[in-house]
Coordinates of C-alpha atoms in Angstrom, one line a residue:
X203 CA -11.4 -15.2 -4.4
X204 CA -9.4 -18.3 -3.7
X205 CA -7.1 -18.9 -0.7
X206 CA -4.0 -20.8 0.2
X207 CA -2.0 -21.4 3.4
X208 CA 1.0 -19.1 3.8
X209 CA 3.7 -21.6 3.0
X210 CA 4.0 -24.4 5.5
X211 CA 2.0 -22.5 8.2
X212 CA -1.7 -22.7 9.1
X213 CA -2.4 -19.0 8.2
X214 CA -4.8 -18.6 5.3
X215 CA -4.3 -15.8 2.8
X216 CA -6.0 -14.7 -0.4
X217 CA -4.3 -15.6 -3.7
X218 CA -4.2 -11.9 -4.5
X219 CA -2.6 -9.6 -2.1
X220 CA -3.0 -5.8 -2.3
X221 CA 0.5 -4.3 -2.6
X222 CA 0.6 -0.7 -1.3
X223 CA 3.7 0.8 -2.8
X224 CA 1.4 3.3 -4.6
X225 CA 0.2 4.7 -1.3
X226 CA 1.5 8.2 -0.3
X227 CA 4.2 8.6 -2.9
X228 CA 4.8 12.3 -3.7
X229 CA 8.5 12.6 -4.4
X230 CA 11.6 10.7 -5.6
X231 CA 11.1 7.3 -7.2
X232 CA 7.7 6.8 -5.6
X233 CA 6.4 9.8 -7.6
X234 CA 6.6 7.5 -10.7
X235 CA 5.1 4.5 -8.9
X236 CA 2.0 6.2 -7.4
X237 CA 0.8 9.0 -5.2
X238 CA -2.5 7.6 -3.9
X239 CA -3.8 9.8 -1.1
X240 CA -5.8 8.7 2.0
X241 CA -9.2 8.9 0.3
X242 CA -7.9 6.9 -2.7
X243 CA -6.3 4.3 -0.4
X244 CA -9.5 3.9 1.6
X245 CA -11.3 3.2 -1.6
X246 CA -8.8 0.6 -2.8
X247 CA -8.6 -1.1 0.6
X248 CA -12.4 -1.4 0.8
X249 CA -12.6 -2.7 -2.8
X250 CA -9.9 -5.3 -2.0
X251 CA -11.7 -6.5 1.1
X252 CA -15.1 -6.6 -0.8
X253 CA -13.3 -8.6 -3.5
X254 CA -12.2 -11.2 -1.0
X255 CA -8.6 -10.0 -0.4
X256 CA -7.5 -10.5 3.2
X257 CA -3.8 -10.0 2.6
X258 CA -2.0 -6.6 2.4
X259 CA 1.7 -5.9 1.8
X260 CA 3.8 -2.8 2.4
X261 CA 7.3 -1.8 3.5
X262 CA 8.9 0.8 5.8
X263 CA 10.8 2.2 2.9
X264 CA 7.8 2.9 0.6
X265 CA 7.4 6.6 0.4
X266 CA 9.5 7.0 3.6
X267 CA 7.0 5.3 5.7
X268 CA 3.9 7.0 4.2
X269 CA 2.7 3.8 2.7
X270 CA 2.5 2.1 6.2
X271 CA 0.9 5.2 7.7
X272 CA -1.7 5.4 5.0
X273 CA -2.5 1.7 5.1
X274 CA -2.8 1.7 8.9
X275 CA -5.1 4.7 8.8
X276 CA -7.3 3.0 6.1
X277 CA -8.0 0.0 8.3
X278 CA -8.8 2.4 11.2
X279 CA -11.0 4.7 9.2
X280 CA -12.8 1.8 7.6
X281 CA -13.4 0.2 11.0
X282 CA -11.9 -3.2 9.9
X283 CA -11.2 -5.5 12.9
X284 CA -7.6 -6.6 13.2
X285 CA -8.4 -10.3 12.9
X286 CA -10.0 -9.8 9.4
X287 CA -6.8 -9.0 7.6
X288 CA -3.3 -10.4 7.3
X289 CA -0.6 -7.6 7.4
X290 CA 2.9 -7.9 5.9
X291 CA 5.6 -5.3 5.9
X292 CA 9.4 -5.3 5.4
X293 CA 12.7 -4.2 7.0
X294 CA 16.2 -3.5 5.7
X295 CA 16.1 -0.3 3.5
X296 CA 17.4 3.0 4.7
X297 CA 14.9 4.9 6.9
X298 CA 17.2 7.7 8.1
X299 CA 20.6 9.3 7.8
X300 CA 22.3 7.4 10.5
X301 CA 24.9 4.7 10.0
X302 CA 22.6 2.1 11.6
X303 CA 19.3 3.3 9.9
X304 CA 19.6 0.5 7.3
X305 CA 20.3 -3.2 7.2
X306 CA 19.3 -6.4 9.0
X307 CA 21.3 -5.9 12.2
X308 CA 19.7 -6.6 15.5
X309 CA 19.8 -2.9 16.3
X310 CA 18.0 -1.8 13.1
X311 CA 15.5 -4.6 13.1
X312 CA 14.4 -3.9 16.7
X313 CA 14.1 -0.1 15.9
X314 CA 12.4 -0.6 12.6
X315 CA 9.7 -3.0 13.9
X316 CA 8.7 -0.5 16.6
X317 CA 8.4 2.3 14.0
X318 CA 6.4 0.1 11.6
X319 CA 4.0 -0.9 14.4
X320 CA 3.4 2.8 15.2
X321 CA 2.8 3.8 11.6
X322 CA 0.5 0.8 11.0
X323 CA -1.4 1.4 14.3
X324 CA -1.3 -2.2 15.3
X325 CA 0.3 -4.3 18.0
X326 CA 1.5 -7.1 15.7
X327 CA 2.7 -7.7 12.2
X328 CA 1.6 -11.0 10.7
X329 CA 4.5 -11.4 8.2
X330 CA 7.8 -9.5 8.7
X331 CA 10.1 -9.8 5.7
X332 CA 13.8 -8.9 5.4
X333 CA 13.7 -6.9 2.2
X334 CA 17.2 -7.4 0.9
X335 CA 20.6 -9.2 1.5
X336 CA 22.7 -7.6 4.3
X337 CA 26.3 -8.5 3.4
X338 CA 27.6 -6.9 6.7
X339 CA 25.4 -8.5 9.4
X340 CA 26.0 -12.2 10.3
X341 CA 22.9 -14.2 9.2
X342 CA 22.5 -15.7 12.6
X343 CA 22.2 -12.3 14.2
X344 CA 19.3 -11.4 11.9
X345 CA 17.6 -14.7 12.5
X346 CA 17.9 -14.4 16.3
X347 CA 16.4 -10.9 16.2
X348 CA 13.5 -12.1 14.2
X349 CA 13.0 -15.1 16.5
X350 CA 12.9 -12.8 19.5
X351 CA 10.2 -10.7 17.9
X352 CA 8.2 -13.8 17.2
X353 CA 8.5 -14.8 20.9
X354 CA 7.5 -11.3 22.0
X355 CA 4.4 -11.5 19.8
X356 CA 5.3 -8.4 17.7
X357 CA 5.6 -10.5 14.6
X358 CA 4.0 -13.9 13.8
X359 CA 5.8 -15.2 10.7
X360 CA 9.1 -14.5 9.0
X361 CA 9.9 -14.0 5.3
X362 CA 12.6 -12.7 3.1
X363 CA 12.5 -10.8 -0.3
X364 CA 15.0 -10.7 -3.1
X365 CA 17.3 -13.3 -1.6
X366 CA 19.5 -15.8 -3.4
X367 CA 18.5 -19.5 -3.3
X368 CA 21.7 -20.4 -1.4
X369 CA 21.1 -17.8 1.2
X370 CA 17.5 -19.0 1.8
X371 CA 18.8 -22.5 2.2
X372 CA 21.5 -21.4 4.6
X373 CA 18.9 -19.5 6.7
X374 CA 16.7 -22.5 6.8
X375 CA 19.5 -24.7 8.0
X376 CA 20.7 -22.2 10.6
X377 CA 17.1 -21.7 12.0
X378 CA 16.7 -25.5 12.3
X379 CA 20.1 -25.9 13.9
X380 CA 19.6 -23.1 16.4
X381 CA 15.9 -23.8 17.1
X382 CA 14.8 -20.4 15.8
X383 CA 11.6 -19.3 14.0
X384 CA 12.0 -20.6 10.4
X385 CA 11.5 -18.7 7.2
X386 CA 7.9 -19.1 5.9
X387 CA 7.9 -17.1 2.7
X388 CA 10.0 -15.6 -0.1
X389 CA 8.8 -12.6 -2.0
X390 CA 10.3 -12.4 -5.4
X391 CA 9.9 -10.9 -8.9
X392 CA 8.0 -13.3 -11.2
X393 CA 6.0 -12.8 -14.4
X394 CA 5.3 -14.5 -17.7
X395 CA 8.0 -12.1 -19.0
X396 CA 10.5 -12.9 -16.3
X397 CA 10.8 -16.4 -15.1
X398 CA 14.3 -16.4 -13.6
X399 CA 12.9 -17.4 -10.2
X400 CA 12.1 -20.9 -11.6
X401 CA 15.8 -21.8 -12.0
X402 CA 16.8 -22.2 -8.4
X403 CA 14.3 -20.5 -6.0
X404 CA 11.1 -22.3 -7.0
X405 CA 12.6 -25.8 -6.7
X406 CA 14.0 -24.8 -3.3
X407 CA 10.6 -23.5 -2.1
X408 CA 8.8 -26.7 -3.3
X409 CA 11.3 -28.9 -1.5
X410 CA 11.1 -26.9 1.8
X411 CA 7.4 -26.0 1.7
X412 CA 7.9 -22.2 1.7
X413 CA 5.3 -19.9 0.2
X414 CA 6.1 -17.8 -2.9
X415 CA 4.8 -14.2 -2.9
X416 CA 5.1 -12.5 -6.3
X417 CA 5.9 -8.9 -6.8
X418 CA 5.5 -7.0 -10.1
X419 CA 3.5 -9.7 -11.8
X420 CA 2.9 -7.4 -14.8
X421 CA 6.6 -6.6 -15.1
X422 CA 6.2 -3.0 -14.0
X423 CA 3.2 -2.5 -16.3
X424 CA 4.9 -4.0 -19.4
X425 CA 2.2 -6.6 -19.6
X426 CA -0.7 -4.3 -18.9
X427 CA -1.7 -4.0 -22.5
X428 CA -0.4 -0.4 -22.9
X429 CA 3.0 -1.4 -24.3
X430 CA 3.9 -3.0 -27.6
X431 CA 6.8 -3.3 -30.0
X432 CA 5.4 -0.2 -31.7
X433 CA 4.6 1.7 -28.6
X434 CA 7.4 1.1 -26.1
X435 CA 6.9 4.3 -24.0
X436 CA 3.2 5.1 -23.8
X437 CA 2.4 8.4 -22.2
X438 CA 1.2 8.2 -18.6
X439 CA 2.4 4.6 -18.0
X440 CA 4.5 4.0 -14.9
X441 CA 7.2 2.1 -16.7
X442 CA 7.7 4.9 -19.2
X443 CA 9.2 7.0 -16.4
X444 CA 10.6 4.2 -14.3
X445 CA 12.0 1.3 -16.4
X446 CA 11.9 -1.4 -13.7
X447 CA 12.1 -4.4 -13.1
X448 CA 14.8 -5.6 -15.6
X449 CA 13.1 -7.4 -18.5
X450 CA 14.4 -8.9 -21.7
X451 CA 12.2 -6.6 -23.9
X452 CA 12.4 -8.7 -27.1
X453 CA 11.1 -11.8 -25.2
X454 CA 8.5 -9.6 -23.6
X455 CA 7.2 -8.4 -27.0
X456 CA 7.0 -12.1 -28.1
X457 CA 5.0 -12.9 -24.9
X458 CA 2.6 -10.0 -25.6
X459 CA 2.1 -11.3 -29.1
X460 CA 0.7 -14.5 -27.5
X461 CA -1.1 -12.7 -24.6
X462 CA -3.2 -10.4 -26.7
X463 CA -5.1 -13.0 -28.7
X464 CA -5.7 -15.1 -25.6
X465 CA -7.1 -12.0 -23.9
X466 CA -9.3 -11.2 -26.8
X467 CA -10.7 -14.7 -26.7
X468 CA -11.5 -14.3 -23.0
X469 CA -12.9 -10.7 -23.6
X470 CA -10.5 -9.2 -21.1
X471 CA -7.2 -7.3 -20.7
X472 CA -3.7 -8.8 -21.3
X473 CA -3.0 -8.0 -17.7
X474 CA -5.7 -10.3 -16.5
X475 CA -4.3 -13.1 -18.5
X476 CA -0.8 -12.5 -17.2
X477 CA -2.1 -12.7 -13.6
X478 CA -4.2 -15.8 -14.4
X479 CA -1.0 -17.5 -15.7
X480 CA 0.7 -16.8 -12.4
X481 CA -2.2 -17.9 -10.3
X482 CA -2.1 -21.3 -12.2
X483 CA 1.6 -21.9 -11.2
X484 CA 1.7 -24.5 -8.4
X485 CA 4.5 -22.7 -6.5
X486 CA 2.7 -19.4 -6.2
X487 CA 1.0 -18.6 -2.8
X488 CA -0.2 -15.1 -3.5
X489 CA 0.3 -12.5 -6.2
X490 CA 0.8 -8.8 -5.2
X491 CA -1.3 -6.4 -7.2
X492 CA -0.8 -2.7 -6.9
X493 CA -3.2 0.0 -8.2
X494 CA -3.4 3.7 -8.5
X495 CA -7.1 3.6 -9.6
X496 CA -10.1 1.6 -8.6
X497 CA -10.6 0.4 -12.2
X498 CA -7.1 -1.2 -12.2
X499 CA -7.8 -3.1 -9.0
X500 CA -11.2 -4.3 -10.3
X501 CA -9.5 -5.6 -13.5
X502 CA -6.9 -7.4 -11.4
X503 CA -9.4 -8.9 -9.0
X504 CA -11.2 -10.5 -12.0
X505 CA -8.1 -12.5 -12.8
X506 CA -9.1 -15.1 -10.2
X507 CA -12.1 -16.0 -12.4
X508 CA -10.1 -16.6 -15.6
X509 CA -9.7 -20.3 -16.4
X510 CA -6.9 -20.8 -19.0
X511 CA -7.1 -23.9 -21.1
X512 CA -4.2 -26.3 -21.3
X513 CA -3.5 -25.1 -24.8
X514 CA -3.4 -21.5 -23.7
X515 CA -1.1 -22.3 -20.8
X516 CA 1.2 -24.3 -23.1
X517 CA 1.4 -21.4 -25.6
X518 CA 2.3 -19.0 -22.8
X519 CA 4.8 -21.4 -21.3
X520 CA 6.5 -22.0 -24.7
X521 CA 6.9 -18.3 -25.7
X522 CA 8.2 -17.4 -22.2
X523 CA 10.4 -20.4 -21.7
X524 CA 13.8 -19.7 -20.1
X525 CA 16.9 -20.3 -22.2
X526 CA 18.8 -23.2 -20.7
X527 CA 21.7 -22.5 -18.4
X528 CA 24.2 -24.7 -16.7
X529 CA 23.7 -26.9 -14.7
X530 CA 20.0 -26.9 -15.9
X531 CA 20.8 -28.3 -19.3
X532 CA 22.6 -31.2 -17.7
X533 CA 19.6 -32.2 -15.6
X534 CA 17.8 -33.8 -18.6
X535 CA 20.2 -36.8 -18.5
X536 CA 20.7 -37.0 -14.7
X537 CA 18.8 -39.9 -13.1
X538 CA 17.2 -41.1 -16.4
X539 CA 19.0 -44.4 -16.2
X540 CA 18.3 -45.1 -12.5
X541 CA 15.5 -47.5 -13.4
X542 CA 17.4 -49.3 -16.1
X543 CA 20.0 -49.1 -18.8
X544 CA 19.3 -46.4 -21.4
X545 CA 21.2 -44.5 -24.0
X546 CA 21.5 -41.0 -22.5
X547 CA 22.8 -39.5 -25.7
X548 CA 20.6 -41.1 -28.3
X549 CA 18.9 -37.9 -29.3
X550 CA 22.0 -35.7 -29.0
X551 CA 24.5 -37.5 -31.3
X552 CA 24.3 -36.9 -35.0
X553 CA 24.2 -40.2 -37.0
X554 CA 27.4 -41.1 -38.9
X555 CA 26.9 -40.7 -42.6

Protein backbone atom coordinates (compact mmCIF):
# COMPACT_ATOMS: atom_id res chain seq x y z
CA UNK A 1 0.00 0.00 0.00
CA UNK A 2 1.07 3.57 -0.65
CA UNK A 3 0.08 6.59 1.40
CA UNK A 4 -0.53 10.32 1.04
CA UNK A 5 -1.34 13.19 3.34
CA UNK A 6 -5.02 14.10 3.52
CA UNK A 7 -4.95 17.26 1.42
CA UNK A 8 -2.95 20.01 3.09
CA UNK A 9 -3.08 18.34 6.52
CA UNK A 10 -0.53 16.17 8.30
CA UNK A 11 -2.88 13.17 8.48
CA UNK A 12 -1.60 10.19 6.49
CA UNK A 13 -4.10 7.96 4.69
CA UNK A 14 -3.85 4.97 2.38
CA UNK A 15 -4.28 5.57 -1.35
CA UNK A 16 -7.12 3.07 -1.28
CA UNK A 17 -10.01 3.67 1.11
CA UNK A 18 -12.61 1.04 1.97
CA UNK A 19 -16.02 2.46 1.13
CA UNK A 20 -18.77 0.79 3.12
CA UNK A 21 -21.95 1.63 1.21
CA UNK A 22 -22.38 -2.13 0.73
CA UNK A 23 -22.65 -2.75 4.48
CA UNK A 24 -26.09 -3.58 5.86
CA UNK A 25 -28.23 -2.82 2.82
CA UNK A 26 -31.40 -4.86 2.83
CA UNK A 27 -34.05 -2.63 1.26
CA UNK A 28 -34.59 0.27 -1.09
CA UNK A 29 -31.78 1.40 -3.35
CA UNK A 30 -29.17 -0.18 -1.06
CA UNK A 31 -30.56 -3.61 -1.86
CA UNK A 32 -29.01 -3.15 -5.31
CA UNK A 33 -25.73 -1.83 -3.93
CA UNK A 34 -25.03 -4.51 -1.37
CA UNK A 35 -26.28 -6.29 1.71
CA UNK A 36 -23.08 -7.28 3.46
CA UNK A 37 -23.90 -8.64 6.92
CA UNK A 38 -21.78 -8.27 10.05
CA UNK A 39 -19.68 -11.38 9.45
CA UNK A 40 -19.01 -10.31 5.85
CA UNK A 41 -18.14 -6.78 6.96
CA UNK A 42 -15.69 -8.09 9.56
CA UNK A 43 -14.00 -10.16 6.85
CA UNK A 44 -13.72 -7.18 4.50
CA UNK A 45 -12.47 -4.78 7.18
CA UNK A 46 -9.82 -7.26 8.33
CA UNK A 47 -8.68 -7.90 4.75
CA UNK A 48 -8.47 -4.15 4.13
CA UNK A 49 -6.37 -3.60 7.24
CA UNK A 50 -4.15 -6.56 6.37
CA UNK A 51 -3.71 -5.05 2.89
CA UNK A 52 -2.48 -1.75 4.33
CA UNK A 53 -5.70 0.27 4.18
CA UNK A 54 -6.06 2.59 7.16
CA UNK A 55 -8.86 4.75 5.72
CA UNK A 56 -12.58 3.88 5.93
CA UNK A 57 -15.53 5.86 4.57
CA UNK A 58 -19.25 5.68 5.30
CA UNK A 59 -22.28 8.00 5.61
CA UNK A 60 -25.25 8.36 7.93
CA UNK A 61 -27.64 7.80 5.02
CA UNK A 62 -26.16 4.47 3.87
CA UNK A 63 -28.77 1.82 4.66
CA UNK A 64 -30.45 4.22 7.12
CA UNK A 65 -27.45 4.18 9.44
CA UNK A 66 -26.78 0.44 9.25
CA UNK A 67 -23.51 1.01 7.40
CA UNK A 68 -22.15 3.13 10.26
CA UNK A 69 -23.40 0.64 12.85
CA UNK A 70 -21.86 -2.31 11.04
CA UNK A 71 -18.52 -0.58 10.49
CA UNK A 72 -18.28 0.56 14.11
CA UNK A 73 -19.10 -2.95 15.32
CA UNK A 74 -16.44 -4.42 13.00
CA UNK A 75 -13.70 -2.33 14.57
CA UNK A 76 -14.93 -3.29 18.03
CA UNK A 77 -15.27 -7.02 17.30
CA UNK A 78 -11.89 -7.15 15.55
CA UNK A 79 -10.26 -5.33 18.47
CA UNK A 80 -8.73 -2.59 16.29
CA UNK A 81 -7.30 0.32 18.36
CA UNK A 82 -8.87 3.66 17.44
CA UNK A 83 -5.53 5.23 16.52
CA UNK A 84 -4.91 2.61 13.83
CA UNK A 85 -7.60 3.75 11.40
CA UNK A 86 -8.86 6.99 9.88
CA UNK A 87 -12.65 7.21 9.92
CA UNK A 88 -14.74 9.34 7.55
CA UNK A 89 -18.50 9.78 7.43
CA UNK A 90 -20.97 12.26 5.97
CA UNK A 91 -23.92 14.46 6.88
CA UNK A 92 -26.76 16.04 4.89
CA UNK A 93 -29.13 13.35 3.64
CA UNK A 94 -32.51 12.70 5.22
CA UNK A 95 -32.29 10.56 8.35
CA UNK A 96 -35.89 10.87 9.54
CA UNK A 97 -39.35 12.21 8.67
CA UNK A 98 -39.00 15.58 10.38
CA UNK A 99 -38.58 18.86 8.52
CA UNK A 100 -35.12 19.30 10.03
CA UNK A 101 -33.94 15.71 9.62
CA UNK A 102 -32.05 16.69 6.48
CA UNK A 103 -29.63 19.36 5.27
CA UNK A 104 -26.58 21.20 6.52
CA UNK A 105 -28.21 23.52 9.05
CA UNK A 106 -26.55 23.93 12.43
CA UNK A 107 -29.44 22.02 13.99
CA UNK A 108 -29.18 19.00 11.72
CA UNK A 109 -25.37 18.90 11.73
CA UNK A 110 -25.27 18.94 15.55
CA UNK A 111 -27.91 16.21 15.82
CA UNK A 112 -26.42 14.09 13.04
CA UNK A 113 -22.88 14.04 14.39
CA UNK A 114 -24.07 12.74 17.77
CA UNK A 115 -26.05 9.97 16.04
CA UNK A 116 -23.05 9.02 13.88
CA UNK A 117 -20.74 8.91 16.90
CA UNK A 118 -23.15 6.55 18.67
CA UNK A 119 -23.52 4.25 15.67
CA UNK A 120 -19.78 4.19 15.01
CA UNK A 121 -19.00 3.59 18.71
CA UNK A 122 -16.32 6.26 18.79
CA UNK A 123 -15.67 9.60 20.46
CA UNK A 124 -14.45 11.36 17.32
CA UNK A 125 -14.73 11.32 13.53
CA UNK A 126 -11.52 12.00 11.64
CA UNK A 127 -13.13 13.44 8.50
CA UNK A 128 -16.68 14.81 8.55
CA UNK A 129 -18.03 15.57 5.08
CA UNK A 130 -21.06 17.57 3.96
CA UNK A 131 -22.62 15.14 1.51
CA UNK A 132 -24.48 17.56 -0.79
CA UNK A 133 -25.31 21.20 -1.46
CA UNK A 134 -27.87 22.75 0.88
CA UNK A 135 -29.59 25.55 -1.02
CA UNK A 136 -31.55 26.64 2.06
CA UNK A 137 -28.91 27.00 4.79
CA UNK A 138 -26.49 29.94 4.58
CA UNK A 139 -23.00 28.61 3.87
CA UNK A 140 -21.52 30.46 6.86
CA UNK A 141 -23.96 28.69 9.21
CA UNK A 142 -22.73 25.29 8.06
CA UNK A 143 -19.08 26.32 8.29
CA UNK A 144 -19.50 27.72 11.83
CA UNK A 145 -21.20 24.51 12.98
CA UNK A 146 -18.36 22.39 11.57
CA UNK A 147 -15.78 24.68 13.16
CA UNK A 148 -17.49 24.29 16.55
CA UNK A 149 -17.34 20.50 16.18
CA UNK A 150 -13.62 20.70 15.40
CA UNK A 151 -13.05 22.85 18.50
CA UNK A 152 -15.07 20.39 20.59
CA UNK A 153 -12.91 17.50 19.33
CA UNK A 154 -15.86 15.59 17.89
CA UNK A 155 -14.47 15.90 14.36
CA UNK A 156 -10.92 16.62 13.29
CA UNK A 157 -11.05 17.54 9.60
CA UNK A 158 -13.73 18.89 7.30
CA UNK A 159 -14.67 17.82 3.79
CA UNK A 160 -17.46 18.15 1.25
CA UNK A 161 -18.85 15.85 -1.41
CA UNK A 162 -20.57 16.51 -4.74
CA UNK A 163 -20.11 20.29 -4.51
CA UNK A 164 -19.63 22.70 -7.40
CA UNK A 165 -16.21 24.32 -7.83
CA UNK A 166 -17.57 27.82 -7.21
CA UNK A 167 -19.14 26.73 -3.92
CA UNK A 168 -15.93 25.07 -2.75
CA UNK A 169 -14.04 28.28 -3.55
CA UNK A 170 -16.65 30.37 -1.72
CA UNK A 171 -16.40 28.12 1.35
CA UNK A 172 -12.60 28.38 1.38
CA UNK A 173 -12.81 32.16 1.23
CA UNK A 174 -15.45 32.35 3.95
CA UNK A 175 -13.47 30.05 6.26
CA UNK A 176 -10.35 32.15 5.84
CA UNK A 177 -12.23 35.42 6.33
CA UNK A 178 -14.02 34.22 9.46
CA UNK A 179 -11.13 32.25 10.94
CA UNK A 180 -12.95 28.92 10.76
CA UNK A 181 -11.69 25.38 10.18
CA UNK A 182 -11.04 25.13 6.42
CA UNK A 183 -12.16 22.48 4.00
CA UNK A 184 -9.51 19.79 3.64
CA UNK A 185 -11.01 17.39 1.10
CA UNK A 186 -13.53 17.01 -1.70
CA UNK A 187 -15.12 13.64 -2.44
CA UNK A 188 -16.24 13.42 -6.06
CA UNK A 189 -17.11 10.96 -8.79
CA UNK A 190 -14.11 10.28 -11.02
CA UNK A 191 -13.25 7.42 -13.36
CA UNK A 192 -11.53 6.83 -16.67
CA UNK A 193 -15.06 6.73 -18.09
CA UNK A 194 -16.12 9.98 -16.41
CA UNK A 195 -13.55 12.77 -16.13
CA UNK A 196 -15.83 15.81 -15.71
CA UNK A 197 -14.20 16.62 -12.37
CA UNK A 198 -11.07 17.64 -14.31
CA UNK A 199 -12.78 20.69 -15.85
CA UNK A 200 -13.02 22.94 -12.80
CA UNK A 201 -12.69 20.99 -9.55
CA UNK A 202 -9.28 19.37 -10.06
CA UNK A 203 -7.57 22.69 -10.97
CA UNK A 204 -9.17 24.31 -7.91
CA UNK A 205 -7.96 21.55 -5.59
CA UNK A 206 -4.45 21.75 -7.01
CA UNK A 207 -4.39 25.51 -6.50
CA UNK A 208 -5.69 25.33 -2.92
CA UNK A 209 -4.00 22.12 -1.79
CA UNK A 210 -7.16 20.15 -1.02
CA UNK A 211 -7.30 16.37 -1.23
CA UNK A 212 -9.44 14.56 -3.79
CA UNK A 213 -11.26 11.44 -2.62
CA UNK A 214 -12.74 9.43 -5.49
CA UNK A 215 -16.06 7.63 -5.31
CA UNK A 216 -17.28 5.07 -7.87
CA UNK A 217 -13.88 4.65 -9.57
CA UNK A 218 -15.31 1.80 -11.66
CA UNK A 219 -18.33 3.87 -12.79
CA UNK A 220 -20.77 1.80 -10.79
CA UNK A 221 -19.22 -1.45 -12.02
CA UNK A 222 -19.25 -0.49 -15.69
CA UNK A 223 -15.44 -0.88 -15.80
CA UNK A 224 -15.38 -4.12 -13.82
CA UNK A 225 -14.98 -6.28 -16.91
CA UNK A 226 -18.52 -7.68 -16.79
CA UNK A 227 -19.97 -5.08 -19.18
CA UNK A 228 -19.39 -4.61 -22.90
CA UNK A 229 -21.12 -3.30 -26.01
CA UNK A 230 -22.55 -6.77 -26.51
CA UNK A 231 -23.46 -7.39 -22.88
CA UNK A 232 -24.80 -4.15 -21.42
CA UNK A 233 -26.86 -5.68 -18.59
CA UNK A 234 -25.02 -8.74 -17.23
CA UNK A 235 -27.02 -10.77 -14.74
CA UNK A 236 -26.09 -10.20 -11.11
CA UNK A 237 -24.12 -7.00 -11.76
CA UNK A 238 -25.02 -4.06 -9.52
CA UNK A 239 -25.31 -1.60 -12.38
CA UNK A 240 -27.78 -3.85 -14.20
CA UNK A 241 -30.33 -3.04 -11.49
CA UNK A 242 -29.12 0.44 -10.51
CA UNK A 243 -27.84 2.42 -13.50
CA UNK A 244 -25.69 4.96 -11.66
CA UNK A 245 -23.59 7.12 -11.86
CA UNK A 246 -24.42 8.88 -15.11
CA UNK A 247 -21.99 7.80 -17.83
CA UNK A 248 -21.68 8.40 -21.56
CA UNK A 249 -22.02 4.73 -22.48
CA UNK A 250 -20.58 5.04 -26.01
CA UNK A 251 -17.41 6.64 -24.65
CA UNK A 252 -17.32 3.99 -21.92
CA UNK A 253 -17.37 1.16 -24.49
CA UNK A 254 -14.47 2.87 -26.28
CA UNK A 255 -12.59 3.05 -22.99
CA UNK A 256 -13.23 -0.65 -22.34
CA UNK A 257 -11.90 -1.48 -25.80
CA UNK A 258 -8.57 0.00 -24.67
CA UNK A 259 -8.73 -1.25 -21.07
CA UNK A 260 -9.12 -4.92 -21.94
CA UNK A 261 -5.92 -5.46 -23.94
CA UNK A 262 -3.93 -3.52 -21.33
CA UNK A 263 -5.43 -5.74 -18.62
CA UNK A 264 -4.56 -8.83 -20.64
CA UNK A 265 -0.99 -7.62 -21.00
CA UNK A 266 -0.75 -7.24 -17.21
CA UNK A 267 -2.58 -10.51 -16.56
CA UNK A 268 -5.26 -8.85 -14.47
CA UNK A 269 -8.84 -7.54 -14.56
CA UNK A 270 -9.94 -4.35 -16.37
CA UNK A 271 -11.07 -3.08 -12.96
CA UNK A 272 -7.52 -3.22 -11.65
CA UNK A 273 -6.27 -1.19 -14.62
CA UNK A 274 -9.04 1.41 -14.16
CA UNK A 275 -8.00 1.82 -10.52
CA UNK A 276 -4.30 1.99 -11.41
CA UNK A 277 -5.05 4.80 -13.90
CA UNK A 278 -6.73 6.80 -11.13
CA UNK A 279 -3.95 6.13 -8.64
CA UNK A 280 -1.50 7.60 -11.17
CA UNK A 281 -3.43 10.92 -11.35
CA UNK A 282 -1.50 13.55 -9.34
CA UNK A 283 -4.68 15.15 -7.96
CA UNK A 284 -5.99 11.95 -6.36
CA UNK A 285 -5.42 11.44 -2.63
CA UNK A 286 -7.38 8.24 -2.11
CA UNK A 287 -9.72 6.04 -4.15
CA UNK A 288 -12.75 4.54 -2.45
CA UNK A 289 -13.26 0.88 -3.25
CA UNK A 290 -16.39 -0.95 -2.18
CA UNK A 291 -16.93 -4.69 -2.18
CA UNK A 292 -19.58 -7.26 -1.52
CA UNK A 293 -17.15 -10.18 -1.64
CA UNK A 294 -13.61 -10.74 -0.41
CA UNK A 295 -12.41 -11.63 -3.92
CA UNK A 296 -13.53 -8.21 -5.19
CA UNK A 297 -11.60 -6.42 -2.47
CA UNK A 298 -8.49 -8.54 -3.03
CA UNK A 299 -8.54 -7.68 -6.75
CA UNK A 300 -8.90 -3.97 -5.95
CA UNK A 301 -6.08 -4.07 -3.41
CA UNK A 302 -3.75 -5.43 -6.09
CA UNK A 303 -4.21 -2.24 -8.14
CA UNK A 304 -1.56 -0.48 -6.04
CA UNK A 305 1.06 -2.83 -7.50
CA UNK A 306 0.15 -2.17 -11.15
CA UNK A 307 2.67 0.06 -12.92
CA UNK A 308 1.21 1.42 -16.12
CA UNK A 309 3.67 2.42 -18.84
CA UNK A 310 3.67 5.92 -20.31
CA UNK A 311 2.22 4.50 -23.50
CA UNK A 312 -0.60 2.72 -21.65
CA UNK A 313 -1.49 5.88 -19.74
CA UNK A 314 -1.39 7.87 -22.98
CA UNK A 315 -3.77 5.44 -24.68
CA UNK A 316 -6.21 5.58 -21.79
CA UNK A 317 -5.94 9.37 -21.62
CA UNK A 318 -6.64 9.74 -25.32
CA UNK A 319 -9.67 7.42 -25.47
CA UNK A 320 -11.23 9.02 -22.36
CA UNK A 321 -10.35 12.63 -23.17
CA UNK A 322 -13.10 15.13 -22.39
CA UNK A 323 -14.66 16.99 -25.31
CA UNK A 324 -13.67 20.67 -25.13
CA UNK A 325 -16.11 23.10 -23.54
CA UNK A 326 -16.02 26.85 -23.10
CA UNK A 327 -13.98 28.46 -21.62
CA UNK A 328 -11.66 25.45 -21.77
CA UNK A 329 -11.15 25.63 -25.52
CA UNK A 330 -10.04 29.27 -25.16
CA UNK A 331 -7.31 28.47 -22.66
CA UNK A 332 -4.97 27.12 -25.32
CA UNK A 333 -4.24 30.64 -26.56
CA UNK A 334 -4.37 32.49 -23.24
CA UNK A 335 -0.95 33.38 -21.91
CA UNK A 336 0.95 31.86 -24.82
CA UNK A 337 2.30 35.27 -25.89
CA UNK A 338 3.29 36.46 -22.39
CA UNK A 339 6.94 35.59 -23.10
CA UNK A 340 7.09 37.10 -26.56
CA UNK A 341 5.20 37.89 -29.74
CA UNK A 342 3.61 34.85 -31.34
CA UNK A 343 0.89 34.11 -33.86
CA UNK A 344 -1.92 32.75 -31.70
CA UNK A 345 -4.01 31.61 -34.64
CA UNK A 346 -1.33 30.13 -36.90
CA UNK A 347 -2.67 26.59 -36.60
CA UNK A 348 -6.34 27.57 -36.65
CA UNK A 349 -6.66 29.64 -39.83
CA UNK A 350 -6.95 27.79 -43.12
CA UNK A 351 -4.45 29.02 -45.77
CA UNK A 352 -5.85 31.20 -48.56
CA UNK A 353 -5.83 29.27 -51.86
